[in-house]
Coordinates of N, CA and C and ligand atoms in Angstrom, one line a residue:
M1 N 28.4 65.9 -52.2 CA 27.8 65.1 -52.0 C 28.2 63.8 -51.6
E2 N 27.6 62.7 -51.4 CA 27.8 61.4 -50.2 C 27.6 61.1 -51.5
T3 N 28.8 59.7 -51.7 CA 29.2 59.1 -53.0 C 29.1 57.7 -53.0
V4 N 28.7 57.0 -53.2 CA 28.6 55.2 -53.6 C 29.7 55.0 -53.9
T5 N 30.2 53.9 -53.5 CA 31.2 52.0 -53.9 C 30.3 51.6 -54.8
R6 N 30.7 51.0 -54.9 CA 30.3 49.9 -55.7 C 31.0 48.5 -55.1
I7 N 30.7 47.8 -54.7 CA 30.7 46.3 -53.9 C 30.2 44.9 -55.1
G8 N 30.8 44.3 -55.0 CA 30.4 42.4 -55.9 C 30.2 41.4 -54.8
V9 N 28.8 41.7 -54.6 CA 28.3 40.0 -53.6 C 28.4 38.7 -53.8
S10 N 28.9 37.3 -53.2 CA 28.9 36.1 -53.8 C 27.8 36.5 -53.6
L11 N 26.7 35.5 -53.8 CA 25.8 34.6 -53.2 C 25.2 32.7 -53.7
E12 N 24.6 32.4 -53.1 CA 24.2 30.9 -54.1 C 23.5 31.5 -54.6
P13 N 22.4 30.0 -55.4 CA 22.2 30.3 -56.3 C 20.3 30.5 -55.7
E14 N 19.9 29.9 -54.1 CA 18.8 29.7 -54.0 C 18.8 31.2 -52.5
L15 N 19.9 31.7 -51.9 CA 19.9 33.1 -51.2 C 19.2 33.8 -52.3
L16 N 20.2 33.8 -54.1 CA 20.1 34.9 -55.3 C 18.4 34.9 -55.2
R17 N 17.9 34.0 -55.4 CA 16.5 33.7 -55.8 C 15.5 34.3 -54.9
S18 N 16.3 33.8 -53.3 CA 15.4 34.1 -52.5 C 15.2 35.9 -52.5
L19 N 16.6 36.2 -52.7 CA 16.5 37.4 -52.4 C 16.1 38.8 -53.7
D20 N 15.8 38.1 -54.3 CA 15.3 38.3 -56.2 C 13.8 38.5 -55.7
N21 N 13.1 37.4 -54.7 CA 11.6 37.7 -54.8 C 11.3 38.7 -54.0
I22 N 11.5 38.7 -52.8 CA 11.6 40.0 -52.3 C 11.3 41.2 -52.8
I23 N 12.8 42.0 -53.7 CA 12.9 42.2 -54.1 C 11.2 42.7 -55.2
K24 N 11.1 41.7 -56.6 CA 9.9 41.5 -56.5 C 8.4 41.5 -56.6
S25 N 8.0 40.8 -54.5 CA 6.9 41.3 -53.6 C 7.2 42.1 -52.8
E26 N 8.1 43.3 -52.7 CA 8.5 44.8 -51.6 C 7.9 45.6 -53.1
G27 N 8.3 45.4 -54.2 CA 8.3 46.7 -55.3 C 9.3 47.5 -55.8
Y28 N 10.8 46.9 -54.8 CA 12.0 47.3 -55.3 C 12.3 47.1 -56.7
T29 N 13.3 48.8 -57.2 CA 13.3 49.0 -58.3 C 14.8 48.0 -59.0
N30 N 15.6 47.9 -58.2 CA 16.7 47.4 -58.1 C 17.3 46.1 -56.9
R31 N 18.2 45.9 -57.4 CA 19.0 45.1 -55.8 C 19.8 45.8 -54.9
S32 N 20.3 46.8 -55.5 CA 21.7 47.5 -54.2 C 20.5 48.2 -53.6
E33 N 18.8 48.5 -54.1 CA 18.2 49.4 -53.0 C 17.5 47.5 -51.9
A34 N 17.6 47.2 -51.9 CA 16.6 46.9 -51.1 C 18.0 46.0 -49.6
I35 N 19.8 45.6 -51.2 CA 20.1 45.7 -49.9 C 20.7 46.2 -49.1
R36 N 20.8 47.7 -49.8 CA 20.8 48.5 -48.8 C 19.7 48.5 -47.3
D37 N 17.7 48.9 -47.3 CA 17.7 48.7 -46.9 C 17.2 47.6 -45.5
I38 N 18.1 46.1 -45.4 CA 18.8 44.9 -45.0 C 19.3 45.7 -44.3
I39 N 21.0 46.1 -45.3 CA 21.6 46.3 -44.0 C 21.7 47.7 -43.1
R40 N 20.1 48.4 -43.7 CA 20.1 49.9 -42.2 C 19.1 48.5 -41.0
K41 N 18.7 47.5 -41.8 CA 17.5 47.0 -40.9 C 18.3 46.6 -39.4
K42 N 19.5 46.1 -40.0 CA 20.4 44.8 -38.8 C 21.2 46.1 -38.4
L43 N 21.5 47.6 -39.4 CA 22.4 48.4 -38.0 C 21.9 48.9 -37.0
I44 N 20.0 49.0 -37.7 CA 19.1 49.6 -36.3 C 18.8 48.5 -35.0
E45 N 18.5 47.1 -35.7 CA 18.5 46.0 -34.8 C 20.1 45.7 -34.1
T46 N 20.7 46.1 -34.9 CA 22.2 46.4 -33.7 C 21.6 47.2 -32.5
E47 N 22.1 48.4 -33.3 CA 21.7 49.3 -32.0 C 21.0 49.5 -31.0
W48 N 19.5 49.1 -31.4 CA 18.5 48.7 -30.3 C 19.5 47.8 -29.3
K49 N 20.1 46.9 -29.7 CA 20.8 46.1 -28.9 C 21.8 45.9 -27.6
E50 N 22.4 46.7 -28.7 CA 23.9 47.3 -27.9 C 23.2 48.1 -26.9
D51 N 22.3 48.9 -26.9 CA 22.2 50.2 -26.0 C 22.9 51.1 -25.5
K52 N 23.8 51.6 -26.6 CA 24.7 52.7 -26.4 C 24.1 53.8 -26.8
S53 N 23.7 54.5 -27.3 CA 23.5 55.6 -28.2 C 22.0 55.7 -27.8
T54 N 21.5 57.4 -28.4 CA 19.7 57.0 -27.9 C 19.6 56.9 -29.5
V55 N 18.3 56.4 -29.5 CA 17.8 55.9 -30.6 C 16.0 56.4 -30.2
V56 N 15.6 56.5 -31.9 CA 14.3 57.0 -31.7 C 13.3 55.8 -32.4
G57 N 11.5 56.0 -32.0 CA 10.6 55.0 -32.2 C 9.7 55.4 -31.7
T58 N 8.4 54.5 -32.1 CA 6.6 55.2 -32.1 C 6.5 53.5 -31.3
I59 N 5.2 54.3 -31.0 CA 4.4 52.9 -29.8 C 3.2 53.6 -30.9
T60 N 3.0 52.4 -31.1 CA 1.4 53.0 -31.6 C -0.2 51.8 -31.2
M61 N -0.7 52.4 -30.7 CA -1.9 51.6 -29.4 C -3.1 51.8 -30.3
V62 N -4.2 51.1 -29.8 CA -5.7 51.0 -30.0 C -6.4 50.9 -28.5
Y63 N -6.9 52.0 -27.6 CA -7.1 51.4 -26.6 C -8.9 51.4 -26.4
D64 N -9.4 50.8 -25.5 CA -10.7 51.6 -24.8 C -10.8 52.3 -24.0
H65 N -10.8 53.7 -24.3 CA -11.0 54.9 -23.2 C -11.8 54.8 -21.9
E66 N -12.9 53.6 -22.0 CA -14.3 53.0 -21.2 C -13.3 52.5 -20.7
I67 N -12.3 51.6 -21.2 CA -12.1 50.4 -19.4 C -10.9 51.2 -18.7
G68 N -11.4 50.9 -17.8 CA -10.8 51.1 -15.9 C -9.8 52.6 -16.5
N69 N -9.9 53.4 -16.3 CA -9.5 54.5 -16.8 C -8.1 54.3 -17.1
V70 N -8.7 54.0 -18.1 CA -6.6 53.5 -18.9 C -6.3 54.7 -19.4
A71 N -7.1 56.4 -20.5 CA -6.9 57.1 -21.0 C -5.8 58.0 -19.4
N72 N -6.4 57.9 -18.5 CA -5.5 58.5 -17.7 C -4.1 58.2 -16.4
K73 N -4.5 56.8 -17.2 CA -3.3 55.8 -16.6 C -2.2 56.0 -17.6
L74 N -2.5 56.3 -18.9 CA -1.7 56.5 -20.1 C -0.7 58.2 -20.4
L75 N -1.6 58.6 -19.4 CA -1.8 60.5 -19.7 C -0.3 60.3 -18.6
H76 N -0.9 59.5 -17.6 CA 0.2 60.1 -16.2 C 1.8 59.1 -16.8
I77 N 1.6 58.2 -16.9 CA 2.5 57.7 -17.6 C 3.6 58.8 -17.9
Q78 N 3.1 59.6 -18.9 CA 3.7 59.8 -20.5 C 4.0 61.6 -19.7
H79 N 3.3 61.7 -18.7 CA 3.6 62.7 -17.9 C 5.2 62.2 -17.1
E80 N 4.5 61.6 -16.3 CA 6.5 60.8 -15.7 C 7.8 60.8 -16.6
K81 N 7.0 60.1 -18.0 CA 8.4 59.4 -18.2 C 8.5 61.3 -20.1
H82 N 8.6 62.3 -19.6 CA 8.4 63.1 -21.0 C 9.7 63.8 -20.8
A83 N 10.4 62.8 -20.4 CA 12.2 63.9 -21.5 C 11.8 62.2 -22.1
N84 N 11.5 61.1 -22.3 CA 12.1 60.3 -23.7 C 10.9 60.5 -24.4
I85 N 9.5 61.4 -24.4 CA 8.3 61.7 -25.1 C 8.8 63.0 -26.2
L86 N 8.8 62.6 -26.8 CA 8.5 63.8 -27.8 C 7.4 64.5 -28.7
A87 N 6.5 63.8 -29.0 CA 5.4 63.4 -29.4 C 3.9 62.7 -29.3
S88 N 3.1 62.4 -29.2 CA 1.3 61.6 -28.9 C 0.0 62.4 -29.6
T89 N 0.4 61.6 -30.9 CA -1.0 62.3 -31.6 C -2.6 61.5 -31.1
H90 N -3.5 62.3 -30.9 CA -4.3 60.6 -30.4 C -5.3 61.1 -31.6
I91 N -5.8 60.2 -31.8 CA -7.0 60.4 -32.7 C -8.4 59.6 -32.3
H92 N -9.9 60.3 -32.2 CA -11.1 59.1 -31.8 C -11.3 58.5 -32.7
I93 N -10.9 57.1 -33.2 CA -11.5 56.7 -34.2 C -13.2 55.0 -34.2
G94 N -13.7 56.0 -33.0 CA -14.6 55.1 -32.7 C -15.7 56.6 -31.5
E95 N -16.8 55.1 -30.9 CA -17.0 56.0 -29.7 C -16.6 56.1 -28.9
H96 N -16.1 54.1 -28.3 CA -15.0 54.2 -27.5 C -13.5 53.9 -27.9
K97 N -13.5 53.9 -29.0 CA -11.9 53.6 -29.3 C -11.6 54.6 -29.8
C98 N -9.4 55.1 -29.1 CA -8.4 55.7 -29.5 C -7.4 55.0 -30.6
L99 N -6.6 56.0 -31.2 CA -5.6 55.8 -32.0 C -5.2 56.5 -31.2
E100 N -3.3 55.9 -30.6 CA -2.5 56.8 -30.3 C -1.5 57.0 -30.3
V101 N -0.5 57.4 -31.2 CA 0.9 57.5 -31.5 C 1.5 57.6 -31.0
I102 N 2.2 57.5 -30.6 CA 3.5 57.8 -29.1 C 5.1 58.4 -30.1
T103 N 5.6 59.7 -29.8 CA 6.5 59.1 -30.8 C 7.8 59.6 -29.8
M104 N 8.7 58.3 -29.2 CA 10.0 58.0 -28.2 C 11.3 58.5 -28.7
Q105 N 12.0 58.8 -27.5 CA 14.2 59.1 -27.7 C 14.4 59.3 -26.5
G106 N 16.0 57.8 -26.3 CA 16.0 57.7 -25.5 C 16.9 56.2 -25.5
K107 N 17.8 56.0 -24.3 CA 18.2 55.2 -24.8 C 16.8 53.3 -24.8
A108 N 17.8 52.3 -25.6 CA 17.1 51.8 -26.0 C 16.2 50.9 -25.3
K109 N 17.3 50.6 -23.4 CA 16.3 49.9 -22.8 C 15.6 50.6 -22.4
D110 N 15.9 51.7 -22.0 CA 14.5 52.4 -21.4 C 13.2 52.4 -22.6
I111 N 13.3 53.1 -24.0 CA 12.5 53.5 -24.4 C 11.2 51.4 -24.4
R112 N 12.1 50.3 -24.1 CA 10.6 49.0 -24.3 C 10.4 49.0 -23.2
K113 N 11.4 49.9 -21.9 CA 10.2 49.0 -21.0 C 9.4 49.7 -20.4
L114 N 9.7 51.8 -21.0 CA 8.2 52.2 -21.4 C 7.1 51.7 -22.3
A115 N 7.6 50.9 -23.4 CA 6.7 50.8 -24.8 C 6.2 49.8 -23.2
D116 N 7.0 47.9 -23.4 CA 5.8 47.6 -21.8 C 4.5 47.8 -21.2
R117 N 5.2 49.0 -21.0 CA 5.0 49.5 -19.0 C 3.2 49.7 -20.1
L118 N 3.4 51.0 -20.6 CA 2.0 51.0 -21.5 C 1.2 50.2 -22.8
K119 N 1.6 49.0 -22.8 CA 1.3 47.6 -23.2 C 0.3 47.1 -22.6
A120 N 1.1 47.0 -21.4 CA 0.2 46.3 -19.9 C -1.2 47.3 -19.7
I121 N -1.7 48.0 -19.6 CA -3.1 49.0 -19.1 C -3.9 48.1 -19.5
R122 N -4.2 47.9 -18.8 CA -6.0 47.7 -19.1 C -6.3 48.0 -19.1
G123 N -7.2 47.9 -20.7 CA -8.2 48.7 -21.9 C -7.4 49.2 -23.6
V124 N -5.8 48.1 -22.9 CA -5.0 49.1 -24.0 C -5.2 47.7 -24.4
L125 N -5.8 48.0 -25.9 CA -6.0 46.4 -26.9 C -5.2 46.0 -27.7
H126 N -4.5 46.7 -28.5 CA -2.7 45.9 -29.4 C -2.1 47.7 -29.4
S127 N -1.3 47.1 -28.8 CA 0.1 48.4 -29.0 C 1.9 47.6 -29.4
E128 N 2.2 48.0 -30.5 CA 3.6 47.4 -31.3 C 4.7 48.4 -31.1
L129 N 5.6 48.5 -31.2 CA 6.4 49.5 -30.2 C 7.4 49.6 -32.2
V130 N 7.5 50.3 -33.1 CA 8.5 50.4 -34.4 C 9.1 51.6 -33.5
T131 N 10.9 50.1 -34.1 CA 12.8 50.5 -33.6 C 13.1 51.4 -34.6
T132 N 13.7 52.9 -35.0 CA 14.3 53.6 -35.9 C 15.5 53.6 -35.2
S133 N 16.0 54.6 -36.2 CA 17.5 55.3 -35.7 C 17.2 56.5 -36.7
K134 N 18.2 57.9 -35.6 CA 18.5 58.9 -35.7 C 20.1 58.6 -36.6
T135 N 20.9 58.0 -36.9 CA 22.0 57.4 -37.2 C 21.5 56.9 -38.4
I136 N 21.0 57.1 -39.4 CA 21.3 55.4 -40.5 C 21.2 56.4 -41.9
Ligands
NI201 NI1 -9.7 59.3 -27.7

């Protein structure tokens, strides 16, 4: 079992107040849990910036399948980049609208490029890349 190390952190009063506001508004039960999450977020940001390791992430998108052959274009790109795609979930959320979540793995630069290509297709109404990590 992993052990934890207790550390002391010195903060200016204003910064501590801001931290405590985050803890309160986001429902953390203690400062340690909030600080751990902030550190993990920073580590993921760095991992995606450095582009050295294999990262994981998801793209969540909403599109209108009636516009410009969008579903076929999305499918074509996913087949082309199958090595980066772990899974996809397609949900019909309305008569014309689809919600799709694509889980990806690979080099950060490749995943971002893929997310940008998918987002730029006509008919995609909203698309967000969520960046996360296998190593945190
Ligand atoms: Ni659909």
